[in-house]
Tab-separated table of C-alpha atoms in Angstrom:
chain	number	residue	atom	x	y	z
W	1	MET	CA	0.000	0.000	0.000
W	2	LYS	CA	1.498	3.280	-1.125
W	3	VAL	CA	1.031	6.448	0.884
W	4	SER	CA	1.499	9.751	-0.814
W	5	LYS	CA	3.881	12.337	0.590
W	6	ARG	CA	1.060	14.868	0.726
W	7	PHE	CA	-1.014	12.657	3.029
W	8	ILE	CA	1.930	12.171	5.356
W	9	SER	CA	2.603	15.913	5.539
W	10	VAL	CA	-1.065	16.675	6.286
W	11	LEU	CA	-1.109	14.008	9.005
W	12	LEU	CA	2.030	15.414	10.644
W	13	ALA	CA	0.587	18.931	10.558
W	14	ALA	CA	-2.616	17.731	12.238
W	15	ILE	CA	-0.629	15.959	14.966
W	16	MET	CA	1.417	19.075	15.642
W	17	PHE	CA	-1.727	21.222	15.773
W	18	VAL	CA	-3.377	18.935	18.351
W	19	SER	CA	-0.206	18.852	20.465
W	20	VAL	CA	-0.060	22.644	20.497
W	21	LEU	CA	-3.671	22.823	21.634
W	22	ALA	CA	-3.022	20.328	24.415
W	23	VAL	CA	-0.238	22.394	25.981
W	24	ALA	CA	-1.879	25.750	25.259
W	25	PRO	CA	-3.414	27.767	28.099
W	26	LEU	CA	-6.728	26.445	29.344
W	27	THR	CA	-8.608	29.653	28.642
W	28	THR	CA	-8.139	32.713	26.557
W	29	SER	CA	-10.069	34.971	28.920
W	30	ALA	CA	-10.336	35.169	32.719
W	31	LEU	CA	-13.349	35.455	35.019
W	32	THR	CA	-14.359	38.931	36.119
W	33	ALA	CA	-16.692	39.827	38.992
W	34	THR	CA	-18.155	42.816	40.807
W	35	VAL	CA	-20.627	43.476	43.629
W	36	SER	CA	-23.992	45.154	43.273
W	37	ASN	CA	-23.006	47.905	45.741
W	38	SER	CA	-19.423	48.626	46.791
W	39	TYR	CA	-20.317	50.969	49.694
W	40	ILE	CA	-23.356	50.492	51.940
W	41	THR	CA	-24.573	52.673	54.807
W	42	MET	CA	-27.125	51.100	57.161
W	43	LYS	CA	-28.961	51.891	60.377
W	44	VAL	CA	-29.091	49.547	63.348
W	45	GLY	CA	-31.810	46.944	62.768
W	46	GLU	CA	-31.905	47.313	58.983
W	47	THR	CA	-31.377	44.425	56.538
W	48	THR	CA	-30.231	44.504	52.928
W	49	THR	CA	-29.119	42.146	50.170
W	50	VAL	CA	-25.800	42.251	48.342
W	51	SER	CA	-25.107	40.317	45.150
W	52	ALA	CA	-21.906	39.171	43.468
W	53	ILE	CA	-22.042	39.407	39.681
W	54	ALA	CA	-19.587	36.994	38.043
W	55	THR	CA	-18.824	36.760	34.317
W	56	PRO	CA	-16.899	33.537	33.528
W	57	GLY	CA	-14.407	33.481	30.712
W	58	GLN	CA	-14.251	30.981	27.892
W	59	ASN	CA	-14.296	27.360	29.160
W	60	GLU	CA	-14.900	28.483	32.764
W	61	ALA	CA	-17.712	27.616	35.166
W	62	VAL	CA	-18.562	29.054	38.581
W	63	VAL	CA	-18.736	26.401	41.319
W	64	SER	CA	-19.713	28.234	44.529
W	65	TYR	CA	-19.942	31.529	46.430
W	66	SER	CA	-18.863	32.024	50.053
W	67	TRP	CA	-19.629	35.200	52.046
W	68	THR	CA	-17.774	36.397	55.161
W	69	SER	CA	-17.934	39.521	57.347
W	70	SER	CA	-14.908	41.110	59.001
W	71	ASP	CA	-17.143	42.321	61.868
W	72	PRO	CA	-19.747	39.546	62.347
W	73	PHE	CA	-20.877	40.793	65.757
W	74	ASN	CA	-22.094	44.080	64.277
W	75	VAL	CA	-22.731	43.237	60.609
W	76	GLN	CA	-24.363	39.811	60.707
W	77	ILE	CA	-24.800	37.502	57.703
W	78	LEU	CA	-28.311	36.074	57.920
W	79	TYR	CA	-28.123	33.724	54.940
W	80	ASN	CA	-24.607	32.503	54.120
W	81	SER	CA	-25.204	29.988	51.335
W	82	THR	CA	-23.556	29.157	48.044
W	83	SER	CA	-25.816	31.551	46.160
W	84	PRO	CA	-24.487	34.785	44.673
W	85	SER	CA	-26.778	36.874	46.915
W	86	CYS	CA	-26.208	37.527	50.617
W	87	THR	CA	-28.610	39.054	53.156
W	88	ILE	CA	-26.991	41.035	55.978
W	89	LYS	CA	-28.328	42.772	59.085
W	90	ALA	CA	-26.891	45.743	60.973
W	91	VAL	CA	-26.980	44.537	64.584
W	92	ASN	CA	-24.819	47.263	66.158
W	93	PRO	CA	-22.714	50.215	65.022
W	94	THR	CA	-19.531	49.003	63.333
W	95	THR	CA	-16.415	48.796	65.501
W	96	PHE	CA	-14.382	51.085	63.243
W	97	SER	CA	-15.536	54.261	61.546
W	98	SER	CA	-14.343	52.839	58.219
W	99	GLY	CA	-16.942	50.076	58.573
W	100	ALA	CA	-16.867	46.318	58.032
W	101	VAL	CA	-15.654	44.475	54.931
W	102	LEU	CA	-18.137	42.058	53.377
W	103	GLN	CA	-16.165	39.600	51.238
W	104	CYS	CA	-17.307	37.024	48.691
W	105	ILE	CA	-14.992	34.244	47.471
W	106	ILE	CA	-16.052	32.961	44.050
W	107	ARG	CA	-14.678	29.514	43.242
W	108	TYR	CA	-14.687	28.371	39.633
W	109	ASN	CA	-13.205	25.705	37.333
W	110	LYS	CA	-11.062	26.279	34.266
W	111	PHE	CA	-11.007	23.389	31.833
W	112	SER	CA	-9.693	22.423	28.410
W	113	MET	CA	-11.845	21.133	25.543
W	114	VAL	CA	-9.052	19.013	24.007
W	115	PRO	CA	-7.130	16.064	25.410
W	116	PRO	CA	-5.918	15.542	28.068
W	117	TYR	CA	-8.932	17.584	29.315
W	118	ILE	CA	-7.136	19.309	32.188
W	119	THR	CA	-9.332	21.003	34.820
W	120	GLN	CA	-7.977	23.563	37.240
W	121	GLN	CA	-9.641	25.147	40.284
W	122	ALA	CA	-9.315	28.864	40.922
W	123	SER	CA	-10.949	31.585	43.010
W	124	TYR	CA	-11.812	35.253	42.662
W	125	THR	CA	-12.552	37.611	45.558
W	126	VAL	CA	-14.811	40.665	45.551
W	127	SER	CA	-15.724	42.838	48.522
W	128	CYS	CA	-17.752	45.819	49.633
W	129	ARG	CA	-17.696	48.079	52.679
W	130	VAL	CA	-20.612	48.299	55.137
W	131	VAL	CA	-20.818	51.234	57.561
W	132	VAL	CA	-23.271	51.338	60.462
W	133	PRO	CA	-22.823	54.710	62.207
W	134	GLU	CA	-23.743	55.254	65.833
W	135	GLU	CA	-27.200	56.659	66.340
W	136	PRO	CA	-27.153	60.172	67.806
W	137	THR	CA	-28.100	60.452	71.437
W	138	GLN	CA	-30.978	62.681	72.546
W	139	PRO	CA	-29.407	65.686	74.236
W	140	PRO	CA	-31.459	68.074	72.047
W	141	THR	CA	-34.667	66.927	73.785
W	142	SER	CA	-33.270	67.828	77.182
W	143	GLU	CA	-31.768	71.134	76.069
W	144	PRO	CA	-35.084	72.947	75.468
W	145	THR	CA	-36.212	72.090	78.979
W	146	LYS	CA	-33.075	73.440	80.605
W	147	PRO	CA	-33.613	77.136	79.747
W	148	THR	CA	-37.164	77.074	81.088
W	149	THR	CA	-36.224	75.464	84.389
W	150	ALA	CA	-32.734	76.879	84.765
W	151	LYS	CA	-33.730	80.312	86.063
W	152	PRO	CA	-36.240	79.180	88.692
W	153	THR	CA	-34.009	76.332	89.864
W	154	GLN	CA	-31.046	78.650	90.277
W	155	SER	CA	-33.153	80.873	92.526
W	156	THR	CA	-34.524	77.896	94.421
W	157	THR	CA	-31.239	76.127	94.964
W	158	ALA	CA	-30.279	78.851	97.378
W	159	LYS	CA	-32.785	77.912	100.032
W	160	LYS	CA	-31.188	80.144	102.662
W	161	PRO	CA	-32.144	83.868	102.457
W	162	THR	CA	-28.759	85.113	101.255
W	163	PRO	CA	-28.138	88.399	99.409
W	164	GLN	CA	-27.582	86.582	96.061
W	165	PRO	CA	-31.194	85.518	95.429
W	166	THR	CA	-32.492	88.980	96.406
W	167	SER	CA	-30.168	90.595	93.859
W	168	GLU	CA	-31.415	88.258	91.118
W	169	ASN	CA	-35.056	89.015	91.891
W	170	VAL	CA	-34.846	92.799	92.049
W	171	SER	CA	-37.589	93.118	89.422
W	172	THR	CA	-39.905	90.852	91.450
W	173	PRO	CA	-42.002	91.920	94.451
W	174	PRO	CA	-40.323	92.696	97.793
W	175	ALA	CA	-37.859	90.482	99.521
W	176	GLY	CA	-40.560	88.841	101.606
W	177	SER	CA	-42.028	87.231	98.511
W	178	ILE	CA	-38.712	85.563	97.528
W	179	GLY	CA	-39.237	82.700	99.969
W	180	GLY	CA	-42.719	82.044	98.573
W	181	SER	CA	-41.586	82.118	94.949
W	182	SER	CA	-38.756	79.699	95.691
W	183	SER	CA	-41.104	77.108	97.182
W	184	LYS	CA	-43.516	77.022	94.228
W	185	PRO	CA	-40.969	76.206	91.476
W	186	ASN	CA	-39.536	73.437	93.662
W	187	THR	CA	-42.865	71.605	93.801
W	188	SER	CA	-43.619	72.104	90.109
W	189	ALA	CA	-40.149	70.883	89.058
W	190	THR	CA	-40.287	67.655	91.048
W	191	GLU	CA	-43.828	66.662	90.117
W	192	PRO	CA	-43.205	65.774	86.440
W	193	ALA	CA	-40.023	63.844	87.345
W	194	GLU	CA	-41.957	61.684	89.806
W	195	SER	CA	-44.804	61.063	87.374
W	196	THR	CA	-42.493	59.832	84.570
W	197	ASN	CA	-40.281	57.600	86.760
W	198	ASN	CA	-42.763	56.094	89.173
W	199	LYS	CA	-42.269	52.545	87.749
W	200	THR	CA	-39.256	50.260	87.389
W	201	LYS	CA	-37.875	49.869	83.850
W	202	VAL	CA	-35.456	47.162	82.687
W	203	ASP	CA	-33.796	47.592	79.279
W	204	PHE	CA	-31.084	45.717	77.337
W	205	SER	CA	-30.907	48.582	74.767
W	206	GLN	CA	-31.537	46.086	71.909
W	207	SER	CA	-33.668	43.051	71.179
W	208	SER	CA	-31.232	40.504	69.689
W	209	TYR	CA	-27.540	39.693	69.347
W	210	PHE	CA	-25.249	37.179	67.638
W	211	TYR	CA	-22.293	35.129	68.918
W	212	TYR	CA	-20.059	32.311	67.759
W	213	ARG	CA	-19.673	29.220	69.906
W	214	ASN	CA	-17.300	29.453	72.902
W	215	LYS	CA	-17.443	33.277	72.969
W	216	THR	CA	-17.545	35.008	76.369
W	217	ASP	CA	-18.994	38.498	76.836
W	218	TYR	CA	-20.549	40.890	79.371
W	219	TRP	CA	-23.876	42.732	79.292
W	220	VAL	CA	-24.916	45.792	81.288
W	221	VAL	CA	-28.641	46.283	81.893
W	222	ASP	CA	-30.184	49.734	82.254
W	223	ILE	CA	-32.519	49.697	85.265
W	224	THR	CA	-34.429	52.773	86.447
W	225	LYS	CA	-36.174	52.872	89.839
W	226	LYS	CA	-34.400	49.675	90.858
W	227	LYS	CA	-35.714	47.939	93.975
W	228	GLY	CA	-34.096	44.951	95.633
W	229	LYS	CA	-31.922	42.441	93.787
W	230	THR	CA	-31.865	41.735	90.063
W	231	THR	CA	-32.167	38.155	88.824
W	232	PHE	CA	-30.614	36.884	85.581
W	233	TRP	CA	-31.229	33.554	83.870
W	234	SER	CA	-31.067	31.763	80.504
W	235	SER	CA	-34.013	30.144	78.764
W	236	ASN	CA	-31.672	27.461	77.368
W	237	PRO	CA	-28.620	26.779	79.600
W	238	SER	CA	-27.304	24.187	77.134
W	239	VAL	CA	-26.847	27.016	74.583
W	240	LEU	CA	-26.177	30.032	76.818
W	241	ILE	CA	-24.537	30.060	80.277
W	242	VAL	CA	-25.318	33.041	82.539
W	243	LYS	CA	-23.393	34.277	85.602
W	244	LYS	CA	-24.452	37.327	87.599
W	245	ILE	CA	-21.732	39.901	88.299
W	246	SER	CA	-23.860	42.621	89.893
W	247	ASP	CA	-27.472	43.848	89.866
W	248	THR	CA	-26.852	45.515	86.490
W	249	LYS	CA	-24.066	43.381	84.969
W	250	VAL	CA	-24.052	39.763	83.797
W	251	LYS	CA	-21.456	37.472	82.202
W	252	ILE	CA	-22.539	35.110	79.402
W	253	LYS	CA	-20.860	32.293	77.479
W	254	ALA	CA	-22.059	30.860	74.166
W	255	LYS	CA	-21.844	27.112	74.811
W	256	LYS	CA	-23.118	25.613	71.543
W	257	GLY	CA	-25.147	26.457	68.448
W	258	GLY	CA	-28.781	27.403	68.967
W	259	THR	CA	-30.945	30.208	70.342
W	260	ALA	CA	-31.610	31.332	73.909
W	261	ASN	CA	-33.109	34.305	75.725
W	262	LEU	CA	-31.162	36.207	78.366
W	263	TYR	CA	-33.640	37.384	81.032
W	264	ALA	CA	-33.296	40.162	83.642
W	265	HIS	CA	-35.904	40.660	86.400
W	266	ASN	CA	-36.243	43.446	88.973
W	267	ASN	CA	-39.196	44.607	91.055
W	268	GLY	CA	-41.730	42.602	89.044
W	269	VAL	CA	-40.444	43.836	85.671
W	270	THR	CA	-38.759	41.412	83.240
W	271	ALA	CA	-36.819	42.120	80.032
W	272	TYR	CA	-35.067	39.709	77.692
W	273	LEU	CA	-32.459	39.653	74.926
W	274	LYS	CA	-32.617	37.017	72.172
W	275	ILE	CA	-29.167	35.537	71.504
W	276	THR	CA	-28.275	33.352	68.519
W	277	VAL	CA	-25.187	31.141	68.793
W	278	CYS	CA	-23.588	29.811	65.593
W	279	ASN	CA	-20.986	27.092	65.236
W	280	PRO	CA	-17.767	27.796	63.332
W	281	SER	CA	-17.278	26.309	59.860
W	282	LEU	CA	-14.499	25.709	57.365
W	283	LEU	CA	-14.466	27.727	54.165
W	284	GLU	CA	-13.531	24.537	52.308
W	285	LYS	CA	-14.433	21.037	53.517
W	286	LYS	CA	-12.841	19.306	50.507
W	287	LYS	CA	-9.730	20.249	48.596
W	288	THR	CA	-7.844	18.670	45.684
W	289	LEU	CA	-4.144	19.537	45.327
W	290	LYS	CA	-1.323	18.614	43.060
W	291	LYS	CA	1.883	17.245	44.526
W	292	GLY	CA	3.995	20.104	45.898
W	293	LYS	CA	1.118	22.597	46.062
W	294	SER	CA	-0.237	24.131	49.276
W	295	PHE	CA	-3.175	26.150	50.607
W	296	LYS	CA	-4.334	27.598	53.923
W	297	ILE	CA	-7.418	26.364	55.751
W	298	GLY	CA	-9.889	29.175	56.393
W	299	ILE	CA	-12.161	29.172	59.459
W	300	HIS	CA	-15.361	31.206	59.588
W	301	GLY	CA	-16.242	32.309	63.129
W	302	GLN	CA	-13.033	31.274	64.898
W	303	VAL	CA	-12.831	32.185	68.598
W	304	GLY	CA	-9.407	31.833	70.207
W	305	LYS	CA	-6.637	29.608	68.832
W	306	ALA	CA	-7.082	26.648	66.492
W	307	LYS	CA	-5.143	23.372	66.362
W	308	PHE	CA	-4.519	21.377	63.192
W	309	LYS	CA	-3.634	17.709	62.713
W	310	SER	CA	-3.144	15.531	59.622
W	311	SER	CA	-4.317	11.905	59.506
W	312	ASN	CA	-1.607	11.007	56.971
W	313	LYS	CA	1.537	13.115	57.076
W	314	LYS	CA	3.037	11.188	54.157
W	315	VAL	CA	0.264	12.511	51.917
W	316	ALA	CA	-0.316	15.989	53.368
W	317	THR	CA	1.208	17.978	56.222
W	318	VAL	CA	-0.237	20.970	58.072
W	319	THR	CA	1.460	23.733	60.074
W	320	LYS	CA	0.333	25.387	63.303
W	321	LYS	CA	-1.171	28.204	61.247
W	322	GLY	CA	-3.227	25.832	59.090
W	323	LYS	CA	-1.110	25.756	55.936
W	324	VAL	CA	-1.484	22.404	54.154
W	325	LYS	CA	1.175	21.044	51.777
W	326	ALA	CA	0.654	18.109	49.403
W	327	LYS	CA	3.462	15.517	49.669
W	328	LYS	CA	2.443	12.592	47.469
W	329	LYS	CA	-0.579	11.008	45.772
W	330	GLY	CA	-3.261	9.845	48.190
W	331	LYS	CA	-5.891	11.040	50.651
W	332	ALA	CA	-5.664	12.642	54.095
W	333	THR	CA	-7.998	14.350	56.561
W	334	ILE	CA	-7.062	17.557	58.364
W	335	THR	CA	-8.750	17.820	61.761
W	336	VAL	CA	-9.250	21.344	63.094
W	337	LYS	CA	-9.990	21.939	66.793
W	338	THR	CA	-11.536	25.368	67.394
W	339	ASN	CA	-14.308	26.902	69.524
W	340	GLY	CA	-14.483	23.690	71.547
W	341	MET	CA	-15.396	21.474	68.585
W	342	LYS	CA	-13.750	19.485	65.761
W	343	LEU	CA	-13.997	20.284	62.053
W	344	LYS	CA	-12.610	18.165	59.211
W	345	CYS	CA	-11.242	18.961	55.754
W	346	LYS	CA	-10.655	16.104	53.294
W	347	ILE	CA	-7.509	16.462	51.155
W	348	THR	CA	-6.948	14.609	47.887
W	349	VAL	CA	-3.473	14.777	46.361
W	350	LYS	CA	-2.939	14.046	42.673
W	351	LYS	CA	0.233	13.821	40.659
């Protein structure tokens, strides 16, 4: 069987073309992403939704979305799923004036359409800033009342008949009437104060709060017209542990995930604060690495220090800071001890 030279040359050219495609870059364009709003200002108690808008490149596919907050105690993530949208709530004013950083990690795959069909995993991070300013106090409401009561109270504070009050009331009737005028403002000034504060009030200053497991904190209760001792207790001691420090201060510890009410009772009046406790989680529960590659384990909601341990050090090792390095082909499990519980990340190493 004779083969023409032309056929051989065409065959060699086709082989070379396929080999070039096989070693060529996986994609010709890279994924790009933005957020729906890069700067958000909220009031305490408000909720809003932020979305990550990802545009994959050629031969790319988005796998998952993961949202985190740099200040979770003040800017709380209500729904942290793998969807591109995230609902947040402003629980308290942000710790720093610059606000909290809301970050979304977009994980996607890059793959080739020609043999050997290589697939690579990559990630892209977008973020926005959330600012929850402190609500202004109410000094303006007390300021208008001061000018009206300031003059009579100044004259009444000097109960003894000294020359100073007589000099201030020169335009009023004779000195004998100064004693009578000083007694009337005193009674009128104390009457409204007694009528507005004749009952005990217990206030936590807010209705709900959020903690991660194993977190310890203190709460101060505002009590007006306090009588006797104040009692504190938890509606669910398995979730929230309560220890009284004083009649207005209590120490709490988030024991495990769940919800519980923190109660305060004084003089027949009871107030409560709803507390939600969340367990920590790993940003990635499964990870595939090539031999020699490494990555760092991320923990969402870590309280205190974390300890890491590898089930197979010949396959993958881990440092004290959670950096994993792939040694050889195989499988290993990294156990993470944090917040009083164990979390696991499965590692698969390929050649």
